[in-house]
Amino acid sequence: MRLSEVVAVRAIWGARCGKSARRVLSGGTGTRCHAGSVRPLTRKGQLRRGSAKATAPRPVPTSHRVNHDRLMAKIAERVSDKRLLKLIRVFLQAGVMEGGLVNPVDEGTPQGGPLSPLLSNIVLDEFDRELERRGLRFARYADDSNIYVRSRRAGERVMESLTRFIMSKLKLKVNQQKSAVARPWARKFIGFSFTSAGTPKRRIAPKAVDRFKERIRELTSRNRGVSIERMAEELSRYLRGWIGYFGKCEPPSVLAGLEQWLRRRLRSAIWKQWKRGPARFAELRRRDVNADLAGQTAGSDHGPWRLADSPALSIALPNAYFDSLGIPRLTVKPIA
């Protein structure tokens, strides 16, 4: 079987550079930010035909391993105000509180503020320039990057040389578990991957789907002991954020399958809340299910998950019912 070949045009983004990670997927116009974090250099950051391997040397998160002296030297190249430099140094050496005690730090950047990702991207700006100098095609967002070459041999050579560059020049460690040479569709980038058949399309990475299902299972657990209205409210908050990011995946079948699975979990949870046969029969009849079907379903020995896919519950709890609870659909794109 012939595998589709793909190559990514250069697209470099820095975390919190006025835009979101979602913009990386479609690209945009822009130039380098003078502070060191960067915007995409091309109109489209999508995959094109022409290459076969994705190399992903993954630094350990720069917030954990940034060398303070080297970072301050890079900042001093552009910032001459000594008071500001001193303030940044104090920020870096603020320490971490553990067990009520403040422990000093000699590397990394404190988390939780807008300055931390900016400082990390100043360090990785040199990584971007090195890739550009070598003429490599790549995409980077924060410490997540993919580099596209034409063969496995080239990928292994690039991986080895860039690992040396990251460790010796940038003074960072490489996360070997998250670094690999593989086909582009075998790797993920900011939660997405790509299809391998025909024209490459953007799809949700399998791990992102697994995290989604894990969170949905927590929110729709039949043993939570909360009302369906409360469950719908919490679920809606999560789904709006998730759809806002992952709703732009191109194969619609994935979202359709997840939506069908989600509705079935909700019907299963509601069926469990109705508890016993008489109450279940009364609820089904109240929701226009005929007496024979309602009696057969209410008296069934099957469990909630099996019955959640039954005709009776599809009639009693249609998709329109969940719409009335304010639960957004995965397959309907939100209005911009």
Coordinates of N, CA, C and O in Angstrom, one line a residue, residues 51-220:
S51 N 6.9 15.0 1.6 CA 7.8 14.4 2.5 C 7.2 13.2 3.3 O 6.0 13.0 3.1
A52 N 8.0 12.5 4.0 CA 7.5 11.2 4.5 C 7.7 11.0 6.0 O 7.0 10.2 6.6
K53 N 8.6 11.7 6.7 CA 8.9 11.4 8.1 C 8.8 12.7 8.9 O 9.2 13.8 8.5
A54 N 8.3 12.5 10.1 CA 8.2 13.6 11.1 C 9.2 13.4 12.2 O 9.2 12.3 12.9
T55 N 10.1 14.3 12.4 CA 11.1 14.2 13.5 C 10.6 15.1 14.7 O 10.3 16.3 14.4
A56 N 10.6 14.6 15.9 CA 10.1 15.4 17.0 C 11.0 15.3 18.2 O 10.8 14.6 19.1
P57 N 12.1 16.1 18.2 CA 12.9 16.2 19.4 C 12.2 17.1 20.4 O 12.0 18.2 20.2
R58 N 11.8 16.5 21.5 CA 11.0 17.2 22.5 C 11.8 17.6 23.7 O 12.1 16.7 24.5
P59 N 12.0 18.9 23.9 CA 12.7 19.3 25.1 C 11.8 19.1 26.3 O 10.6 19.1 26.3
V60 N 12.5 18.8 27.5 CA 11.8 18.8 28.7 C 11.2 20.2 28.9 O 11.8 21.2 28.5
P61 N 9.9 20.4 29.3 CA 9.3 21.7 29.4 C 10.3 22.8 29.9 O 10.9 22.6 30.9
T62 N 10.4 23.8 29.1 CA 11.4 24.8 29.4 C 11.2 25.5 30.7 O 12.1 26.1 31.3
S63 N 10.0 25.5 31.2 CA 9.7 26.1 32.5 C 10.4 25.4 33.6 O 10.5 25.9 34.7
H64 N 10.8 24.1 33.3 CA 11.4 23.3 34.4 C 13.0 23.4 34.3 O 13.6 23.2 35.3
R65 N 13.5 23.6 33.1 CA 14.9 23.5 32.9 C 15.7 24.7 32.4 O 16.8 24.6 32.0
V66 N 15.1 25.8 32.3 CA 15.7 27.0 31.8 C 16.9 27.4 32.7 O 16.8 27.5 33.9
N67 N 18.1 27.6 32.0 CA 19.2 28.1 32.8 C 19.1 29.6 33.0 O 19.0 30.3 32.0
H68 N 19.1 30.0 34.2 CA 18.9 31.4 34.6 C 20.0 32.3 34.0 O 19.6 33.4 33.4
D69 N 21.2 32.0 34.1 CA 22.3 32.9 33.6 C 22.2 33.0 32.1 O 22.4 34.1 31.5
R70 N 21.9 31.9 31.4 CA 21.9 32.0 29.9 C 20.6 32.8 29.5 O 20.7 33.5 28.5
L71 N 19.5 32.6 30.2 CA 18.3 33.3 29.9 C 18.5 34.8 30.1 O 18.1 35.6 29.2
M72 N 19.1 35.2 31.2 CA 19.3 36.6 31.5 C 20.3 37.2 30.4 O 20.1 38.4 30.0
A73 N 21.3 36.5 30.0 CA 22.2 37.0 28.9 C 21.4 37.2 27.6 O 21.7 38.2 26.9
K74 N 20.4 36.4 27.3 CA 19.7 36.6 26.1 C 18.8 37.8 26.2 O 18.6 38.6 25.3
I75 N 18.2 38.0 27.4 CA 17.3 39.1 27.6 C 18.1 40.4 27.5 O 17.7 41.4 27.0
A76 N 19.3 40.4 28.1 CA 20.2 41.6 28.1 C 20.6 42.0 26.7 O 21.0 43.2 26.6
E77 N 20.5 41.1 25.8 CA 20.9 41.5 24.4 C 19.9 42.5 23.8 O 20.2 43.3 22.9
R78 N 18.7 42.5 24.4 CA 17.6 43.4 23.9 C 17.1 44.4 24.9 O 16.5 45.4 24.6
V79 N 17.4 44.1 26.2 CA 16.9 45.0 27.2 C 18.1 45.6 27.9 O 18.9 44.9 28.5
S80 N 18.1 46.9 28.0 CA 19.2 47.6 28.6 C 18.9 48.2 30.0 O 19.8 48.6 30.7
D81 N 17.6 48.2 30.3 CA 17.2 48.7 31.6 C 17.6 47.8 32.7 O 17.1 46.7 32.9
K82 N 18.6 48.2 33.6 CA 19.1 47.3 34.6 C 18.1 47.0 35.7 O 18.1 45.9 36.3
R83 N 17.2 48.0 35.9 CA 16.1 47.7 36.9 C 15.2 46.6 36.5 O 14.8 45.8 37.3
L84 N 14.9 46.6 35.2 CA 14.0 45.6 34.7 C 14.7 44.2 34.7 O 14.1 43.2 35.1
L85 N 16.0 44.2 34.4 CA 16.7 42.9 34.4 C 16.8 42.4 35.8 O 16.7 41.2 36.0
K86 N 17.0 43.3 36.8 CA 17.0 42.8 38.2 C 15.7 42.3 38.6 O 15.6 41.3 39.3
L87 N 14.6 42.9 38.2 CA 13.3 42.5 38.5 C 13.0 41.1 38.0 O 12.4 40.2 38.6
I88 N 13.4 40.8 36.7 CA 13.3 39.5 36.1 C 14.1 38.5 36.8 O 13.6 37.3 37.1
R89 N 15.3 38.8 37.2 CA 16.1 37.9 38.0 C 15.5 37.5 39.3 O 15.5 36.4 39.7
V90 N 14.9 38.5 40.0 CA 14.2 38.2 41.3 C 13.0 37.3 41.0 O 12.7 36.4 41.8
F91 N 12.3 37.5 39.9 CA 11.2 36.7 39.6 C 11.6 35.2 39.4 O 11.0 34.3 39.8
L92 N 12.7 35.1 38.7 CA 13.2 33.7 38.4 C 13.7 33.0 39.7 O 13.5 31.8 39.8
Q93 N 14.2 33.7 40.6 CA 14.7 33.1 41.9 C 13.8 33.2 43.0 O 14.2 33.1 44.2
A94 N 12.5 33.4 42.8 CA 11.5 33.6 43.8 C 11.4 32.3 44.7 O 11.0 32.4 45.9
G95 N 11.7 31.2 44.2 CA 11.6 29.9 44.9 C 10.2 29.3 44.8 O 9.3 29.9 44.3
V96 N 10.1 28.1 45.4 CA 8.9 27.3 45.3 C 8.5 26.9 46.8 O 9.4 26.4 47.5
M97 N 7.3 27.1 47.1 CA 6.8 26.8 48.5 C 6.4 25.3 48.5 O 5.4 24.9 47.8
E98 N 7.0 24.5 49.3 CA 6.6 23.1 49.5 C 6.5 22.8 51.0 O 7.5 23.0 51.7
G99 N 5.3 22.4 51.4 CA 5.2 22.0 52.8 C 5.3 23.2 53.7 O 5.8 23.1 54.9
G100 N 5.0 24.4 53.3 CA 5.0 25.6 54.1 C 6.4 26.3 54.1 O 6.6 27.3 54.7
L101 N 7.4 25.7 53.4 CA 8.8 26.2 53.3 C 9.1 26.6 51.9 O 8.7 25.9 51.0
V102 N 9.8 27.7 51.8 CA 10.2 28.2 50.4 C 11.6 27.6 50.1 O 12.6 27.8 50.8
N103 N 11.6 26.8 49.0 CA 12.9 26.2 48.5 C 13.5 27.0 47.4 O 12.7 27.4 46.5
P104 N 14.7 27.3 47.4 CA 15.3 28.1 46.4 C 15.4 27.3 45.1 O 15.4 26.0 45.1
V105 N 15.4 28.0 43.9 CA 15.5 27.3 42.6 C 16.7 28.0 41.9 O 17.0 29.1 42.0
D106 N 17.4 27.1 41.1 CA 18.5 27.7 40.3 C 18.3 27.4 38.8 O 19.2 27.7 38.0
E107 N 17.1 26.9 38.4 CA 16.8 26.7 37.0 C 15.3 26.7 36.8 O 14.5 26.5 37.8
G108 N 14.8 26.9 35.6 CA 13.4 26.9 35.4 C 12.7 28.3 35.6 O 13.4 29.2 36.1
T109 N 11.5 28.4 35.2 CA 10.7 29.7 35.4 C 9.5 29.4 36.3 O 8.8 28.4 36.1
P110 N 9.1 30.3 37.2 CA 7.9 30.1 38.0 C 6.7 30.0 37.2 O 6.5 30.7 36.2
Q111 N 5.7 29.1 37.5 CA 4.5 28.9 36.8 C 3.4 29.8 37.3 O 3.4 30.2 38.4
G112 N 2.4 30.0 36.4 CA 1.2 30.7 36.9 C 1.1 32.2 36.4 O 0.0 32.8 36.6
G113 N 2.1 32.7 35.9 CA 2.0 34.1 35.4 C 2.3 34.3 33.9 O 2.8 33.4 33.3
P114 N 2.0 35.4 33.4 CA 2.1 35.6 31.9 C 3.6 35.7 31.5 O 3.9 35.5 30.3
L115 N 4.5 36.0 32.5 CA 5.9 36.2 32.1 C 6.6 34.8 31.9 O 7.5 34.7 31.1
S116 N 6.1 33.8 32.5 CA 6.8 32.5 32.4 C 6.8 31.9 31.0 O 7.9 31.6 30.5
P117 N 5.7 31.8 30.2 CA 5.8 31.3 28.9 C 6.6 32.3 28.0 O 7.2 31.8 27.0
L118 N 6.5 33.5 28.2 CA 7.3 34.5 27.4 C 8.8 34.2 27.6 O 9.6 34.2 26.6
L119 N 9.3 34.0 28.8 CA 10.7 33.7 29.0 C 11.1 32.4 28.4 O 12.2 32.3 27.8
S120 N 10.2 31.4 28.5 CA 10.5 30.1 27.9 C 10.7 30.2 26.4 O 11.5 29.6 25.8
N121 N 9.8 31.1 25.8 CA 9.9 31.2 24.3 C 11.1 32.0 23.9 O 11.6 31.9 22.7
I122 N 11.6 32.9 24.7 CA 12.9 33.6 24.4 C 14.0 32.5 24.3 O 14.8 32.6 23.4
V123 N 14.0 31.5 25.1 CA 15.0 30.5 25.1 C 14.8 29.7 23.8 O 15.8 29.4 23.0
L124 N 13.6 29.3 23.4 CA 13.3 28.5 22.2 C 13.4 29.3 20.9 O 13.4 28.7 19.9
D125 N 13.5 30.6 21.0 CA 13.6 31.4 19.8 C 14.9 31.0 19.1 O 15.0 30.9 17.8
E126 N 16.0 30.7 19.8 CA 17.2 30.3 19.3 C 17.1 28.9 18.6 O 17.7 28.7 17.5
F127 N 16.2 28.1 19.1 CA 15.9 26.8 18.4 C 15.3 27.0 17.1 O 15.6 26.4 16.1
D128 N 14.3 27.9 17.0 CA 13.7 28.3 15.7 C 14.7 28.8 14.7 O 14.6 28.4 13.5
R129 N 15.5 29.6 15.1 CA 16.5 30.2 14.2 C 17.5 29.2 13.7 O 17.9 29.2 12.5
E130 N 17.8 28.2 14.5 CA 18.7 27.1 14.1 C 18.0 26.3 13.0 O 18.6 25.9 12.0
L131 N 16.7 26.0 13.2 CA 16.0 25.2 12.2 C 15.8 26.0 10.9 O 16.0 25.4 9.8
E132 N 15.6 27.3 11.0 CA 15.5 28.1 9.8 C 16.9 28.1 9.1 O 17.0 28.1 7.8
R133 N 18.0 28.2 9.8 CA 19.3 28.3 9.2 C 19.6 27.0 8.5 O 20.2 27.0 7.4
R134 N 19.1 25.9 9.0 CA 19.3 24.6 8.3 C 18.3 24.3 7.1 O 18.5 23.4 6.4
G135 N 17.4 25.2 7.0 CA 16.4 25.1 5.9 C 15.4 24.0 6.1 O 14.9 23.4 5.1
L136 N 15.1 23.6 7.4 CA 14.2 22.5 7.7 C 12.7 23.0 7.7 O 12.5 24.2 8.0
R137 N 11.8 22.2 7.3 CA 10.4 22.5 7.4 C 9.9 22.0 8.8 O 10.1 20.8 9.1
F138 N 9.2 22.9 9.5 CA 8.8 22.5 10.8 C 7.6 23.3 11.3 O 7.2 24.3 10.7
A139 N 7.1 22.9 12.4 CA 6.0 23.6 13.1 C 6.3 23.5 14.6 O 6.6 22.4 15.1
R140 N 6.2 24.6 15.3 CA 6.4 24.6 16.8 C 5.4 25.5 17.5 O 5.0 26.5 17.0
Y141 N 4.9 25.0 18.6 CA 4.1 25.8 19.5 C 4.6 25.5 20.9 O 4.5 24.3 21.4
A142 N 5.1 26.5 21.6 CA 5.7 26.3 22.9 C 6.8 25.3 22.8 O 7.7 25.4 22.0
D143 N 6.8 24.2 23.6 CA 7.9 23.2 23.6 C 7.4 22.0 22.7 O 8.1 20.9 22.7
D144 N 6.3 22.1 22.0 CA 5.8 21.0 21.1 C 6.2 21.4 19.7 O 5.8 22.4 19.2
S145 N 7.0 20.5 19.0 CA 7.5 20.8 17.7 C 7.6 19.5 16.9 O 7.8 18.5 17.4
N146 N 7.3 19.7 15.6 CA 7.5 18.6 14.6 C 8.4 19.1 13.5 O 8.2 20.3 13.0
I147 N 9.3 18.3 13.0 CA 10.2 18.7 11.9 C 10.0 17.7 10.8 O 10.1 16.5 11.1
Y148 N 9.8 18.1 9.6 CA 9.5 17.2 8.5 C 10.6 17.0 7.5 O 11.1 18.0 7.0
V149 N 11.0 15.8 7.2 CA 12.1 15.4 6.3 C 11.6 14.4 5.4 O 10.4 13.9 5.5
R150 N 12.4 13.9 4.4 CA 12.0 13.1 3.4 C 12.2 11.6 3.6 O 11.8 10.7 2.8
S151 N 13.0 11.2 4.6 CA 13.3 9.8 4.8 C 13.6 9.5 6.3 O 13.9 10.5 7.0
R152 N 13.5 8.3 6.7 CA 13.9 7.9 8.1 C 15.3 8.2 8.4 O 15.6 8.7 9.4
R153 N 16.2 7.9 7.4 CA 17.6 8.2 7.6 C 17.9 9.7 7.9 O 18.6 10.0 8.8
A154 N 17.2 10.5 7.1 CA 17.4 12.0 7.3 C 16.8 12.4 8.7 O 17.3 13.2 9.4
G155 N 15.6 11.7 9.0 CA 15.0 12.0 10.3 C 15.9 11.7 11.5 O 16.0 12.4 12.5
E156 N 16.5 10.5 11.4 CA 17.4 10.1 12.5 C 18.7 11.0 12.6 O 19.1 11.3 13.7
R157 N 19.2 11.4 11.4 CA 20.3 12.3 11.4 C 19.9 13.7 12.1 O 20.7 14.2 12.9
V158 N 18.8 14.2 11.7 CA 18.3 15.5 12.2 C 18.0 15.4 13.7 O 18.4 16.3 14.5
M159 N 17.4 14.3 14.1 CA 17.1 14.1 15.5 C 18.4 14.1 16.3 O 18.5 14.7 17.4
E160 N 19.4 13.4 15.9 CA 20.7 13.3 16.6 C 21.4 14.6 16.7 O 21.8 15.0 17.8
S161 N 21.4 15.4 15.6 CA 22.1 16.7 15.6 C 21.3 17.7 16.5 O 21.9 18.5 17.2
L162 N 20.0 17.7 16.4 CA 19.2 18.7 17.2 C 19.2 18.3 18.7 O 19.1 19.2 19.5
T163 N 19.3 17.1 19.0 CA 19.4 16.7 20.4 C 20.7 17.2 21.0 O 20.7 17.8 22.1
R164 N 21.8 17.1 20.2 CA 23.1 17.7 20.7 C 22.9 19.2 20.8 O 23.4 19.8 21.8
F165 N 22.3 19.9 19.9 CA 22.1 21.3 19.9 C 21.3 21.7 21.1 O 21.7 22.7 21.9
I166 N 20.2 21.0 21.4 CA 19.4 21.4 22.6 C 20.1 21.2 23.9 O 20.0 22.0 24.8
M167 N 20.9 20.2 24.0 CA 21.5 19.8 25.2 C 22.8 20.7 25.5 O 23.1 21.1 26.6
S168 N 23.6 20.9 24.4 CA 24.8 21.6 24.6 C 24.7 23.1 24.4 O 25.3 23.9 25.2
K169 N 23.9 23.5 23.5 CA 23.7 25.0 23.2 C 22.7 25.6 24.1 O 22.9 26.7 24.7
L170 N 21.5 25.0 24.1 CA 20.4 25.6 24.9 C 20.4 25.2 26.4 O 19.7 25.7 27.2
K171 N 21.3 24.2 26.7 CA 21.4 23.7 28.1 C 20.0 23.2 28.6 O 19.7 23.3 29.8
L172 N 19.3 22.5 27.7 CA 18.1 21.9 28.1 C 18.2 20.4 27.9 O 19.1 19.9 27.2
K173 N 17.3 19.6 28.6 CA 17.3 18.2 28.4 C 16.2 17.8 27.4 O 15.2 18.5 27.2
V174 N 16.4 16.7 26.7 CA 15.5 16.2 25.7 C 14.7 15.1 26.3 O 15.2 14.1 26.9
N175 N 13.3 15.2 26.2 CA 12.5 14.1 26.7 C 12.4 13.0 25.7 O 11.7 13.0 24.7
Q176 N 13.2 11.9 26.0 CA 13.4 10.8 25.0 C 12.1 10.1 24.8 O 11.8 9.5 23.7
Q177 N 11.2 10.0 25.8 CA 10.0 9.3 25.7 C 9.0 9.9 24.7 O 8.2 9.3 24.1
K178 N 9.1 11.3 24.6 CA 8.2 12.0 23.7 C 8.8 12.4 22.4 O 8.2 13.0 21.6
S179 N 10.0 11.9 22.2 CA 10.8 12.2 20.9 C 10.9 11.0 20.1 O 11.1 9.9 20.6
A180 N 10.7 11.1 18.8 CA 10.7 10.0 17.9 C 10.8 10.4 16.4 O 10.5 11.6 16.1
V181 N 11.2 9.5 15.6 CA 11.2 9.6 14.1 C 10.1 8.7 13.6 O 10.1 7.5 13.8
A182 N 9.0 9.2 13.0 CA 7.9 8.4 12.5 C 7.2 9.1 11.4 O 7.5 10.3 11.1
R183 N 6.2 8.5 10.8 CA 5.3 9.1 9.9 C 4.6 10.2 10.5 O 4.2 10.1 11.7
P184 N 4.2 11.3 9.8 CA 3.5 12.4 10.4 C 2.2 12.0 11.0 O 1.8 12.5 12.1
W185 N 1.5 11.0 10.4 CA 0.2 10.6 11.0 C 0.4 9.7 12.2 O -0.6 9.4 12.9
A186 N 1.6 9.3 12.5 CA 1.9 8.5 13.7 C 2.2 9.4 14.9 O 2.4 8.9 16.0
R187 N 2.4 10.7 14.6 CA 2.8 11.6 15.7 C 1.6 12.6 15.9 O 0.7 12.7 15.1
K188 N 1.6 13.2 17.0 CA 0.6 14.2 17.3 C 1.2 15.6 17.5 O 2.4 15.7 17.9
F189 N 0.4 16.6 17.3 CA 0.9 18.0 17.5 C -0.2 18.8 18.1 O -1.3 19.0 17.5
I190 N 0.0 19.4 19.3 CA -1.0 20.1 20.1 C -2.4 19.5 20.1 O -3.4 20.1 19.9
G191 N -2.4 18.2 20.3 CA -3.7 17.5 20.4 C -4.2 16.9 19.1 O -5.3 16.3 19.1
F192 N -3.5 17.2 17.9 CA -4.0 16.8 16.7 C -3.0 15.9 16.0 O -1.8 15.9 16.3
S193 N -3.5 15.1 15.0 CA -2.7 14.3 14.1 C -3.2 14.4 12.7 O -4.0 15.3 12.5
F194 N -2.8 13.5 11.8 CA -3.3 13.7 10.4 C -3.6 12.3 9.9 O -3.1 11.3 10.3
T195 N -4.5 12.3 8.9 CA -4.9 11.0 8.3 C -3.8 10.6 7.3 O -3.1 11.5 6.8
S196 N -3.8 9.3 6.9 CA -2.7 8.9 6.0 C -3.2 8.6 4.6 O -2.4 8.4 3.7
A197 N -4.5 8.5 4.4 CA -5.1 8.1 3.1 C -5.4 9.4 2.3 O -6.0 10.3 2.8
G198 N -5.0 9.4 1.0 CA -5.4 10.5 0.1 C -4.8 11.8 0.6 O -3.6 11.9 1.1
T199 N -5.5 12.9 0.5 CA -5.1 14.2 0.9 C -5.1 14.2 2.4 O -6.1 13.9 3.1
P200 N -4.0 14.6 3.1 CA -3.9 14.6 4.6 C -5.0 15.5 5.2 O -5.2 16.6 4.7
K201 N -5.7 15.0 6.2 CA -6.7 15.8 6.9 C -6.3 15.8 8.4 O -5.8 14.9 8.9
R202 N -6.7 16.9 9.0 CA -6.5 17.0 10.4 C -7.5 16.2 11.2 O -8.7 16.3 11.1
R203 N -7.0 15.4 12.1 CA -7.8 14.6 13.0 C -7.4 14.7 14.4 O -6.3 15.2 14.7
I204 N -8.3 14.4 15.4 CA -8.0 14.5 16.8 C -7.1 13.3 17.1 O -7.3 12.2 16.7
A205 N -6.0 13.6 17.8 CA -5.0 12.6 18.2 C -5.7 11.5 19.2 O -6.6 11.9 20.0
P206 N -5.4 10.3 19.0 CA -6.0 9.2 19.9 C -6.0 9.5 21.4 O -6.9 9.3 22.1
K207 N -4.8 10.1 21.9 CA -4.7 10.4 23.3 C -5.7 11.5 23.7 O -6.2 11.4 24.8
A208 N -5.9 12.4 22.8 CA -6.9 13.5 23.1 C -8.3 12.9 23.2 O -9.1 13.4 24.1
V209 N -8.6 12.0 22.4 CA -9.9 11.3 22.4 C -10.0 10.5 23.7 O -11.1 10.6 24.4
D210 N -9.0 9.9 24.1 CA -9.0 9.1 25.4 C -9.2 10.0 26.6 O -10.0 9.7 27.5
R211 N -8.5 11.2 26.6 CA -8.7 12.2 27.7 C -10.2 12.7 27.7 O -10.7 12.9 28.8
F212 N -10.7 12.9 26.5 CA -12.1 13.4 26.4 C -13.0 12.4 27.0 O -13.9 12.7 27.9
K213 N -12.9 11.1 26.7 CA -13.8 10.1 27.2 C -13.6 9.9 28.7 O -14.6 9.7 29.4
E214 N -12.4 10.0 29.2 CA -12.2 9.9 30.6 C -12.9 11.0 31.4 O -13.5 10.7 32.4
R215 N -12.8 12.2 30.9 CA -13.5 13.3 31.5 C -15.0 13.2 31.5 O -15.7 13.5 32.4
I216 N -15.5 12.7 30.3 CA -17.0 12.6 30.2 C -17.4 11.5 31.1 O -18.5 11.6 31.7
R217 N -16.7 10.4 31.3 CA -17.1 9.4 32.2 C -17.2 9.9 33.7 O -18.0 9.5 34.4
E218 N -16.2 10.8 34.0 CA -16.3 11.4 35.3 C -17.6 12.3 35.5 O -18.2 12.2 36.5
L219 N -17.9 13.1 34.5 CA -19.0 14.0 34.6 C -20.4 13.3 34.5 O -21.4 13.8 35.0
T220 N -20.4 12.1 33.8 CA -21.7 11.4 33.6 C -21.8 10.1 34.3 O -22.6 9.3 34.0

